[in-house]
CSV table of C-alpha atoms and ligand atoms in Angstrom, one decimal:
chain,number,residue,atom,x,y,z
A,1,UNK,CA,-59.1,8.8,-93.9
A,2,UNK,CA,-59.6,5.5,-95.1
A,3,UNK,CA,-56.8,3.1,-96.0
A,4,UNK,CA,-57.9,0.1,-98.3
A,5,UNK,CA,-56.4,-3.3,-97.6
A,6,UNK,CA,-53.5,-4.2,-100.3
A,7,UNK,CA,-55.3,-5.8,-103.0
A,8,UNK,CA,-52.1,-7.8,-104.3
A,9,UNK,CA,-52.5,-11.1,-103.3
A,10,UNK,CA,-49.6,-11.9,-101.0
A,11,UNK,CA,-47.6,-15.6,-100.7
A,12,UNK,CA,-47.9,-16.5,-97.1
A,13,UNK,CA,-44.9,-18.2,-95.3
A,14,UNK,CA,-43.6,-17.8,-91.8
A,15,UNK,CA,-41.5,-14.8,-91.7
A,16,UNK,CA,-44.4,-12.7,-93.2
A,17,UNK,CA,-47.5,-14.4,-91.5
A,18,UNK,CA,-47.6,-12.3,-88.7
A,19,UNK,CA,-46.9,-8.9,-90.9
A,20,UNK,CA,-48.9,-5.8,-91.2
A,21,UNK,CA,-49.0,-6.1,-94.6
A,22,UNK,CA,-50.5,-9.9,-94.2
A,23,UNK,CA,-52.9,-8.5,-92.0
A,24,UNK,CA,-54.4,-5.9,-94.1
A,25,UNK,CA,-54.6,-8.2,-97.0
A,26,UNK,CA,-56.0,-11.2,-94.9
A,27,UNK,CA,-58.6,-11.6,-92.2
A,28,UNK,CA,-57.4,-14.1,-89.2
A,29,UNK,CA,-59.1,-15.2,-86.3
A,30,UNK,CA,-57.2,-12.9,-84.1
A,31,UNK,CA,-57.7,-10.3,-86.0
A,32,UNK,CA,-61.6,-10.9,-86.1
A,33,UNK,CA,-62.0,-11.3,-82.6
A,34,UNK,CA,-59.9,-7.9,-82.1
A,35,UNK,CA,-62.7,-5.9,-83.8
A,36,UNK,CA,-65.6,-7.8,-81.9
A,37,UNK,CA,-66.6,-6.4,-78.4
A,38,UNK,CA,-67.6,-10.1,-77.4
A,39,UNK,CA,-64.3,-11.0,-77.7
A,40,UNK,CA,-62.9,-7.5,-75.8
A,41,UNK,CA,-62.4,-6.3,-79.1
A,42,UNK,CA,-62.0,-2.6,-80.1
A,43,UNK,CA,-62.7,-1.6,-83.5
A,44,UNK,CA,-60.7,1.6,-83.4
A,45,UNK,CA,-57.9,0.4,-82.1
A,46,UNK,CA,-57.9,-2.7,-84.6
A,47,UNK,CA,-58.0,0.2,-87.7
A,48,UNK,CA,-55.4,2.3,-86.0
A,49,UNK,CA,-53.2,-1.4,-85.4
A,50,UNK,CA,-53.4,-2.0,-89.4
A,51,UNK,CA,-53.1,1.7,-90.3
A,52,UNK,CA,-49.3,1.1,-88.3
A,53,UNK,CA,-50.4,3.9,-86.4
A,54,UNK,CA,-50.7,2.0,-82.9
A,55,UNK,CA,-48.5,-1.0,-81.2
A,56,UNK,CA,-49.7,-2.7,-78.4
A,57,UNK,CA,-48.1,-2.8,-75.5
A,58,UNK,CA,-45.9,-6.0,-74.8
A,59,UNK,CA,-47.4,-8.3,-72.4
A,60,UNK,CA,-44.4,-10.7,-72.5
A,61,UNK,CA,-46.4,-13.8,-73.1
A,62,UNK,CA,-45.8,-13.4,-76.7
A,63,UNK,CA,-42.0,-15.0,-76.7
A,64,UNK,CA,-43.0,-17.6,-74.1
A,65,UNK,CA,-46.2,-18.7,-76.4
A,66,UNK,CA,-43.3,-18.5,-79.3
A,67,UNK,CA,-41.0,-21.1,-76.9
A,68,UNK,CA,-43.6,-23.2,-77.0
A,69,UNK,CA,-44.3,-23.2,-80.2
A,70,UNK,CA,-40.8,-23.6,-81.4
A,71,UNK,CA,-40.6,-26.7,-79.2
A,72,UNK,CA,-43.7,-28.3,-81.3
A,73,UNK,CA,-42.0,-27.8,-84.6
A,74,UNK,CA,-38.8,-29.2,-83.5
A,75,UNK,CA,-37.2,-25.5,-83.6
A,76,UNK,CA,-36.4,-24.7,-80.2
A,77,UNK,CA,-32.6,-24.9,-80.7
A,78,UNK,CA,-32.6,-21.9,-83.6
A,79,UNK,CA,-35.1,-20.1,-81.2
A,80,UNK,CA,-32.7,-20.4,-78.4
A,81,UNK,CA,-29.7,-19.0,-80.5
A,82,UNK,CA,-32.3,-16.0,-82.1
A,83,UNK,CA,-33.3,-14.9,-78.5
A,84,UNK,CA,-30.4,-14.7,-76.2
A,85,UNK,CA,-32.6,-12.5,-73.8
A,86,UNK,CA,-34.2,-15.6,-72.5
A,87,UNK,CA,-30.9,-16.4,-70.6
A,88,UNK,CA,-30.0,-14.7,-67.4
A,89,UNK,CA,-27.4,-11.9,-68.2
A,90,UNK,CA,-26.3,-11.3,-64.4
A,91,UNK,CA,-25.7,-13.0,-61.1
A,92,UNK,CA,-25.5,-16.6,-59.9
A,93,UNK,CA,-27.9,-17.9,-62.7
A,94,UNK,CA,-26.0,-15.9,-65.2
A,95,UNK,CA,-26.1,-18.4,-68.7
A,96,UNK,CA,-29.0,-20.0,-67.4
A,97,UNK,CA,-32.4,-19.9,-69.0
A,98,UNK,CA,-34.7,-17.3,-66.9
A,99,UNK,CA,-36.9,-18.9,-64.5
A,100,UNK,CA,-40.2,-18.5,-66.6
A,101,UNK,CA,-38.2,-20.4,-69.4
A,102,UNK,CA,-37.3,-23.1,-67.5
A,103,UNK,CA,-40.9,-23.4,-66.3
A,104,UNK,CA,-41.7,-23.6,-69.7
A,105,UNK,CA,-39.5,-26.6,-69.9
A,106,UNK,CA,-41.1,-28.5,-67.3
A,107,UNK,CA,-44.4,-27.6,-69.2
A,108,UNK,CA,-43.1,-29.2,-72.3
A,109,UNK,CA,-41.7,-32.3,-70.2
A,110,UNK,CA,-45.3,-32.8,-69.3
A,111,UNK,CA,-46.5,-33.2,-72.8
A,112,UNK,CA,-43.6,-35.3,-74.2
A,113,UNK,CA,-44.5,-37.6,-71.4
A,114,UNK,CA,-48.0,-38.0,-72.3
A,115,UNK,CA,-47.7,-40.4,-75.5
A,116,UNK,CA,-51.5,-39.7,-76.4
A,117,UNK,CA,-50.6,-35.6,-76.2
A,118,UNK,CA,-47.9,-36.7,-79.0
A,119,UNK,CA,-49.9,-38.7,-81.1
A,120,UNK,CA,-52.1,-35.7,-81.5
A,121,UNK,CA,-49.6,-33.0,-81.7
A,122,UNK,CA,-47.8,-35.4,-84.9
A,123,UNK,CA,-48.1,-34.7,-88.4
A,124,UNK,CA,-47.1,-31.6,-90.3
A,125,UNK,CA,-46.1,-28.3,-88.0
A,126,UNK,CA,-47.5,-24.8,-88.9
A,127,UNK,CA,-49.2,-25.4,-91.4
A,128,UNK,CA,-50.3,-22.2,-93.2
A,129,UNK,CA,-53.8,-22.0,-95.1
A,130,UNK,CA,-55.4,-19.5,-97.3
A,131,UNK,CA,-59.1,-19.5,-98.4
A,132,UNK,CA,-62.1,-17.2,-99.5
A,133,UNK,CA,-64.6,-17.2,-96.6
A,134,UNK,CA,-67.4,-15.2,-96.1
A,135,UNK,CA,-66.6,-12.9,-99.6
A,136,UNK,CA,-62.7,-12.2,-98.1
A,137,UNK,CA,-59.7,-14.0,-98.2
A,138,UNK,CA,-58.7,-15.5,-94.7
A,139,UNK,CA,-55.3,-17.1,-93.4
A,140,UNK,CA,-55.0,-20.0,-90.9
A,141,UNK,CA,-51.9,-21.2,-89.4
A,142,UNK,CA,-52.2,-24.9,-88.2
A,143,UNK,CA,-49.9,-26.0,-85.2
A,144,UNK,CA,-50.0,-29.7,-86.0
A,145,UNK,CA,-51.7,-30.9,-89.3
A,146,UNK,CA,-53.0,-34.8,-89.8
A,147,UNK,CA,-55.3,-34.8,-92.8
A,148,UNK,CA,-54.7,-38.3,-93.3
A,149,UNK,CA,-55.3,-39.7,-90.1
A,150,UNK,CA,-58.4,-42.1,-89.0
A,151,UNK,CA,-61.9,-41.6,-90.8
A,152,UNK,CA,-61.8,-38.1,-90.9
A,153,UNK,CA,-58.5,-36.3,-90.4
A,154,UNK,CA,-57.3,-34.1,-87.3
A,155,UNK,CA,-55.3,-30.9,-86.7
A,156,UNK,CA,-54.5,-29.3,-83.3
A,157,UNK,CA,-53.6,-26.3,-81.8
A,158,UNK,CA,-51.6,-25.8,-78.8
A,159,UNK,CA,-51.9,-23.5,-75.9
A,160,UNK,CA,-49.9,-22.6,-72.9
A,161,UNK,CA,-52.4,-20.7,-70.5
A,162,UNK,CA,-52.5,-19.5,-67.0
A,163,UNK,CA,-55.0,-22.6,-65.9
A,164,UNK,CA,-58.3,-23.7,-67.4
A,165,UNK,CA,-60.7,-22.0,-65.0
A,166,UNK,CA,-64.0,-20.5,-66.2
A,167,UNK,CA,-64.1,-16.9,-66.7
A,168,UNK,CA,-66.6,-14.1,-66.2
A,169,UNK,CA,-67.5,-13.0,-69.9
A,170,UNK,CA,-69.2,-9.4,-70.1
A,171,UNK,CA,-70.6,-10.6,-73.4
A,172,UNK,CA,-72.3,-13.6,-72.1
A,173,UNK,CA,-73.2,-12.1,-68.7
A,174,UNK,CA,-72.1,-15.2,-67.2
A,175,UNK,CA,-69.5,-17.3,-66.4
A,176,UNK,CA,-68.3,-19.4,-69.5
A,177,UNK,CA,-65.3,-22.2,-69.8
A,178,UNK,CA,-61.9,-20.8,-70.7
A,179,UNK,CA,-62.1,-22.1,-74.4
A,180,UNK,CA,-64.9,-20.4,-75.1
A,181,UNK,CA,-64.1,-16.9,-73.4
A,182,UNK,CA,-60.9,-17.0,-75.6
A,183,UNK,CA,-62.8,-17.7,-78.4
A,184,UNK,CA,-60.8,-20.9,-79.3
A,185,UNK,CA,-63.9,-22.7,-80.2
A,186,UNK,CA,-64.2,-19.9,-82.9
A,187,UNK,CA,-60.3,-20.4,-84.0
A,188,UNK,CA,-61.3,-24.2,-84.5
A,189,UNK,CA,-64.1,-23.4,-86.6
A,190,UNK,CA,-62.4,-21.3,-89.0
A,191,UNK,CA,-59.4,-23.6,-89.2
A,192,UNK,CA,-61.6,-26.7,-90.1
A,193,UNK,CA,-63.5,-24.4,-92.6
A,194,UNK,CA,-60.8,-22.9,-94.4
A,195,UNK,CA,-59.4,-26.4,-94.3
A,196,UNK,CA,-62.4,-27.9,-95.8
A,197,UNK,CA,-62.4,-25.2,-98.4
A,198,UNK,CA,-58.8,-25.3,-99.6
A,199,UNK,CA,-59.3,-29.3,-100.1
A,200,UNK,CA,-62.6,-29.1,-101.3
A,201,UNK,CA,-63.5,-31.8,-98.7
A,202,UNK,CA,-67.5,-32.7,-98.0
A,203,UNK,CA,-66.5,-32.9,-94.3
A,204,UNK,CA,-64.7,-31.2,-91.6
A,205,UNK,CA,-61.4,-32.6,-90.2
A,206,UNK,CA,-61.7,-33.0,-86.6
A,207,UNK,CA,-60.4,-30.1,-84.2
A,208,UNK,CA,-58.1,-30.7,-81.0
A,209,UNK,CA,-56.9,-28.2,-78.3
A,210,UNK,CA,-53.9,-29.4,-76.5
A,211,UNK,CA,-53.7,-27.3,-73.5
A,212,UNK,CA,-51.0,-27.3,-71.0
A,213,UNK,CA,-51.2,-24.6,-68.1
A,214,UNK,CA,-48.4,-22.8,-66.4
A,215,UNK,CA,-49.2,-23.9,-63.0
A,216,UNK,CA,-46.8,-25.5,-60.8
A,217,UNK,CA,-47.2,-28.5,-61.5
A,218,UNK,CA,-48.7,-27.8,-64.8
A,219,UNK,CA,-52.0,-29.5,-65.8
A,220,UNK,CA,-53.1,-30.4,-69.3
A,221,UNK,CA,-55.6,-31.7,-71.3
A,222,UNK,CA,-56.6,-32.6,-75.2
A,223,UNK,CA,-60.2,-31.4,-76.2
A,224,UNK,CA,-61.7,-32.4,-79.2
A,225,UNK,CA,-64.6,-30.1,-81.0
A,226,UNK,CA,-67.6,-31.7,-82.9
A,227,UNK,CA,-69.6,-30.4,-86.2
A,228,UNK,CA,-72.2,-29.1,-84.0
A,229,UNK,CA,-69.9,-26.3,-82.4
A,230,UNK,CA,-68.2,-25.9,-85.9
A,231,UNK,CA,-71.7,-24.9,-87.1
A,232,UNK,CA,-72.5,-22.3,-84.5
A,233,UNK,CA,-69.3,-20.7,-84.4
A,234,UNK,CA,-69.1,-20.2,-88.1
A,235,UNK,CA,-73.1,-18.9,-87.7
A,236,UNK,CA,-71.5,-16.2,-85.4
A,237,UNK,CA,-68.6,-15.2,-87.6
A,238,UNK,CA,-71.5,-14.8,-90.6
A,239,UNK,CA,-73.2,-12.3,-88.2
A,240,UNK,CA,-70.6,-10.2,-87.3
A,241,UNK,CA,-68.0,-10.4,-90.5
A,242,UNK,CA,-69.9,-7.5,-92.5
A,243,UNK,CA,-69.6,-4.9,-89.7
A,244,UNK,CA,-65.8,-5.9,-89.1
A,245,UNK,CA,-64.9,-5.6,-93.3
A,246,UNK,CA,-66.8,-2.3,-93.2
A,247,UNK,CA,-65.0,-1.2,-90.2
A,248,UNK,CA,-61.5,-2.8,-91.6
A,249,UNK,CA,-61.9,-1.2,-95.4
A,250,UNK,CA,-63.1,2.2,-94.3
A,251,UNK,CA,-66.5,2.5,-95.3
A,252,UNK,CA,-68.1,2.8,-91.5
A,253,UNK,CA,-66.3,4.9,-88.8
A,254,UNK,CA,-64.4,2.5,-86.4
A,255,UNK,CA,-66.1,3.0,-82.5
A,256,UNK,CA,-64.1,3.2,-79.9
A,257,UNK,CA,-65.0,0.4,-77.2
A,258,UNK,CA,-64.1,3.2,-74.0
A,259,UNK,CA,-63.3,0.3,-72.0
A,260,UNK,CA,-60.9,0.9,-69.1
A,261,UNK,CA,-58.8,-2.5,-69.8
A,262,UNK,CA,-58.7,-1.2,-73.4
A,263,UNK,CA,-54.9,-0.1,-73.8
A,264,UNK,CA,-55.9,2.1,-77.2
A,265,UNK,CA,-58.9,4.1,-75.4
A,266,UNK,CA,-56.8,4.9,-72.5
A,267,UNK,CA,-53.9,6.3,-74.3
A,268,UNK,CA,-56.4,8.7,-76.6
A,269,UNK,CA,-58.7,9.2,-74.0
A,270,UNK,CA,-60.1,12.9,-73.4
A,271,UNK,CA,-61.7,12.9,-70.1
A,272,UNK,CA,-65.2,14.3,-69.6
A,273,UNK,CA,-66.4,15.9,-66.4
A,274,UNK,CA,-68.2,13.3,-64.9
A,275,UNK,CA,-70.6,13.7,-61.4
A,276,UNK,CA,-69.2,11.6,-58.7
A,277,UNK,CA,-71.9,9.1,-58.0
A,278,UNK,CA,-71.2,8.1,-61.9
A,279,UNK,CA,-68.6,6.2,-60.3
A,280,UNK,CA,-70.6,4.5,-57.4
A,281,UNK,CA,-71.3,1.2,-59.6
A,282,UNK,CA,-67.8,0.5,-60.0
B,301,ZN,ZN1,-60.9,0.2,-76.9
C-alpha cells in the first residue's frame, strides 16, 4: 500500500508550509532527517506520518519554539492573542504568562541586548524558498535573510536549546557538538544550496546559527559555517537521498528502526520472547 506524493505544484505560504500536503510534495531538512537513522530517524514512522496515519506525541517544546520565532518575525503580539493557553488560568498568577513563557521572555531579552545578534537576525523574516535538488523538490524557510549584506550575503537560523553541551551520537559512536547531533550543519548546507539555486548564484551565502539556551541565566552564541561544511553535508544528503525518496514514494518498504526511543516503534510493537540474558547489555 503505497501513496505517491501529490504531483501537483503547491504554492507555499506560511499557513501551509508545515502541512501534510506540503510535506508530501516537498522534501525538507527535518523530513530528510526523520528518515535517516544517523539522525534518529525511522522510515516506518515517517511513512506513517506522511500517510496521515500517525502523529507524534506533542513534546510541548513546539509552542515555545514558535514563541521565540514569533518574536524574531515581529509577530509576538499576534501569537499571544492566538495562543491564550500560554497564560495561567488559575491561582495567584491568573492572567500572567506561564513561567516557562516568562523565561522565554528572559531569553528574548538576552538576544535584544546584544547588538551583534540583532544585526545577524536582521533582514527579511521567515522567507520560504523552493528548489529542485538531487532530483526532487525541497522547501526551506529562512528565519532571517540578508542576501545583499557584505560580499557574500547571509542568512540566520534561530534556535532555542536546553544547552550547548556535547552529546553522545550513536551514529558517530562518539561525543559530537550539539549542532552536529541535531543536524543543524546539514540544515544550514541545504538552506544555502537551495538559496544558491533559486538566486542562480555562483557561490553560497554564509549560514549563521543564533543559539540561545534555556539555562538561567541564558547563554547565547552566534555560529557561522563555511563552504567546507556545506560541501561535506551536501555529500551526506547525496549519499542517502536515493533510499529516502524510494521509501517515501513507496518503491521500497520502510524499515522499522525498532529503537526504544522511537515513539512509533513502541506503539506498534509486537513482543517476541527474549532470553533474559539479552537484557544484560542494557
Ligand atoms: Zn522507529
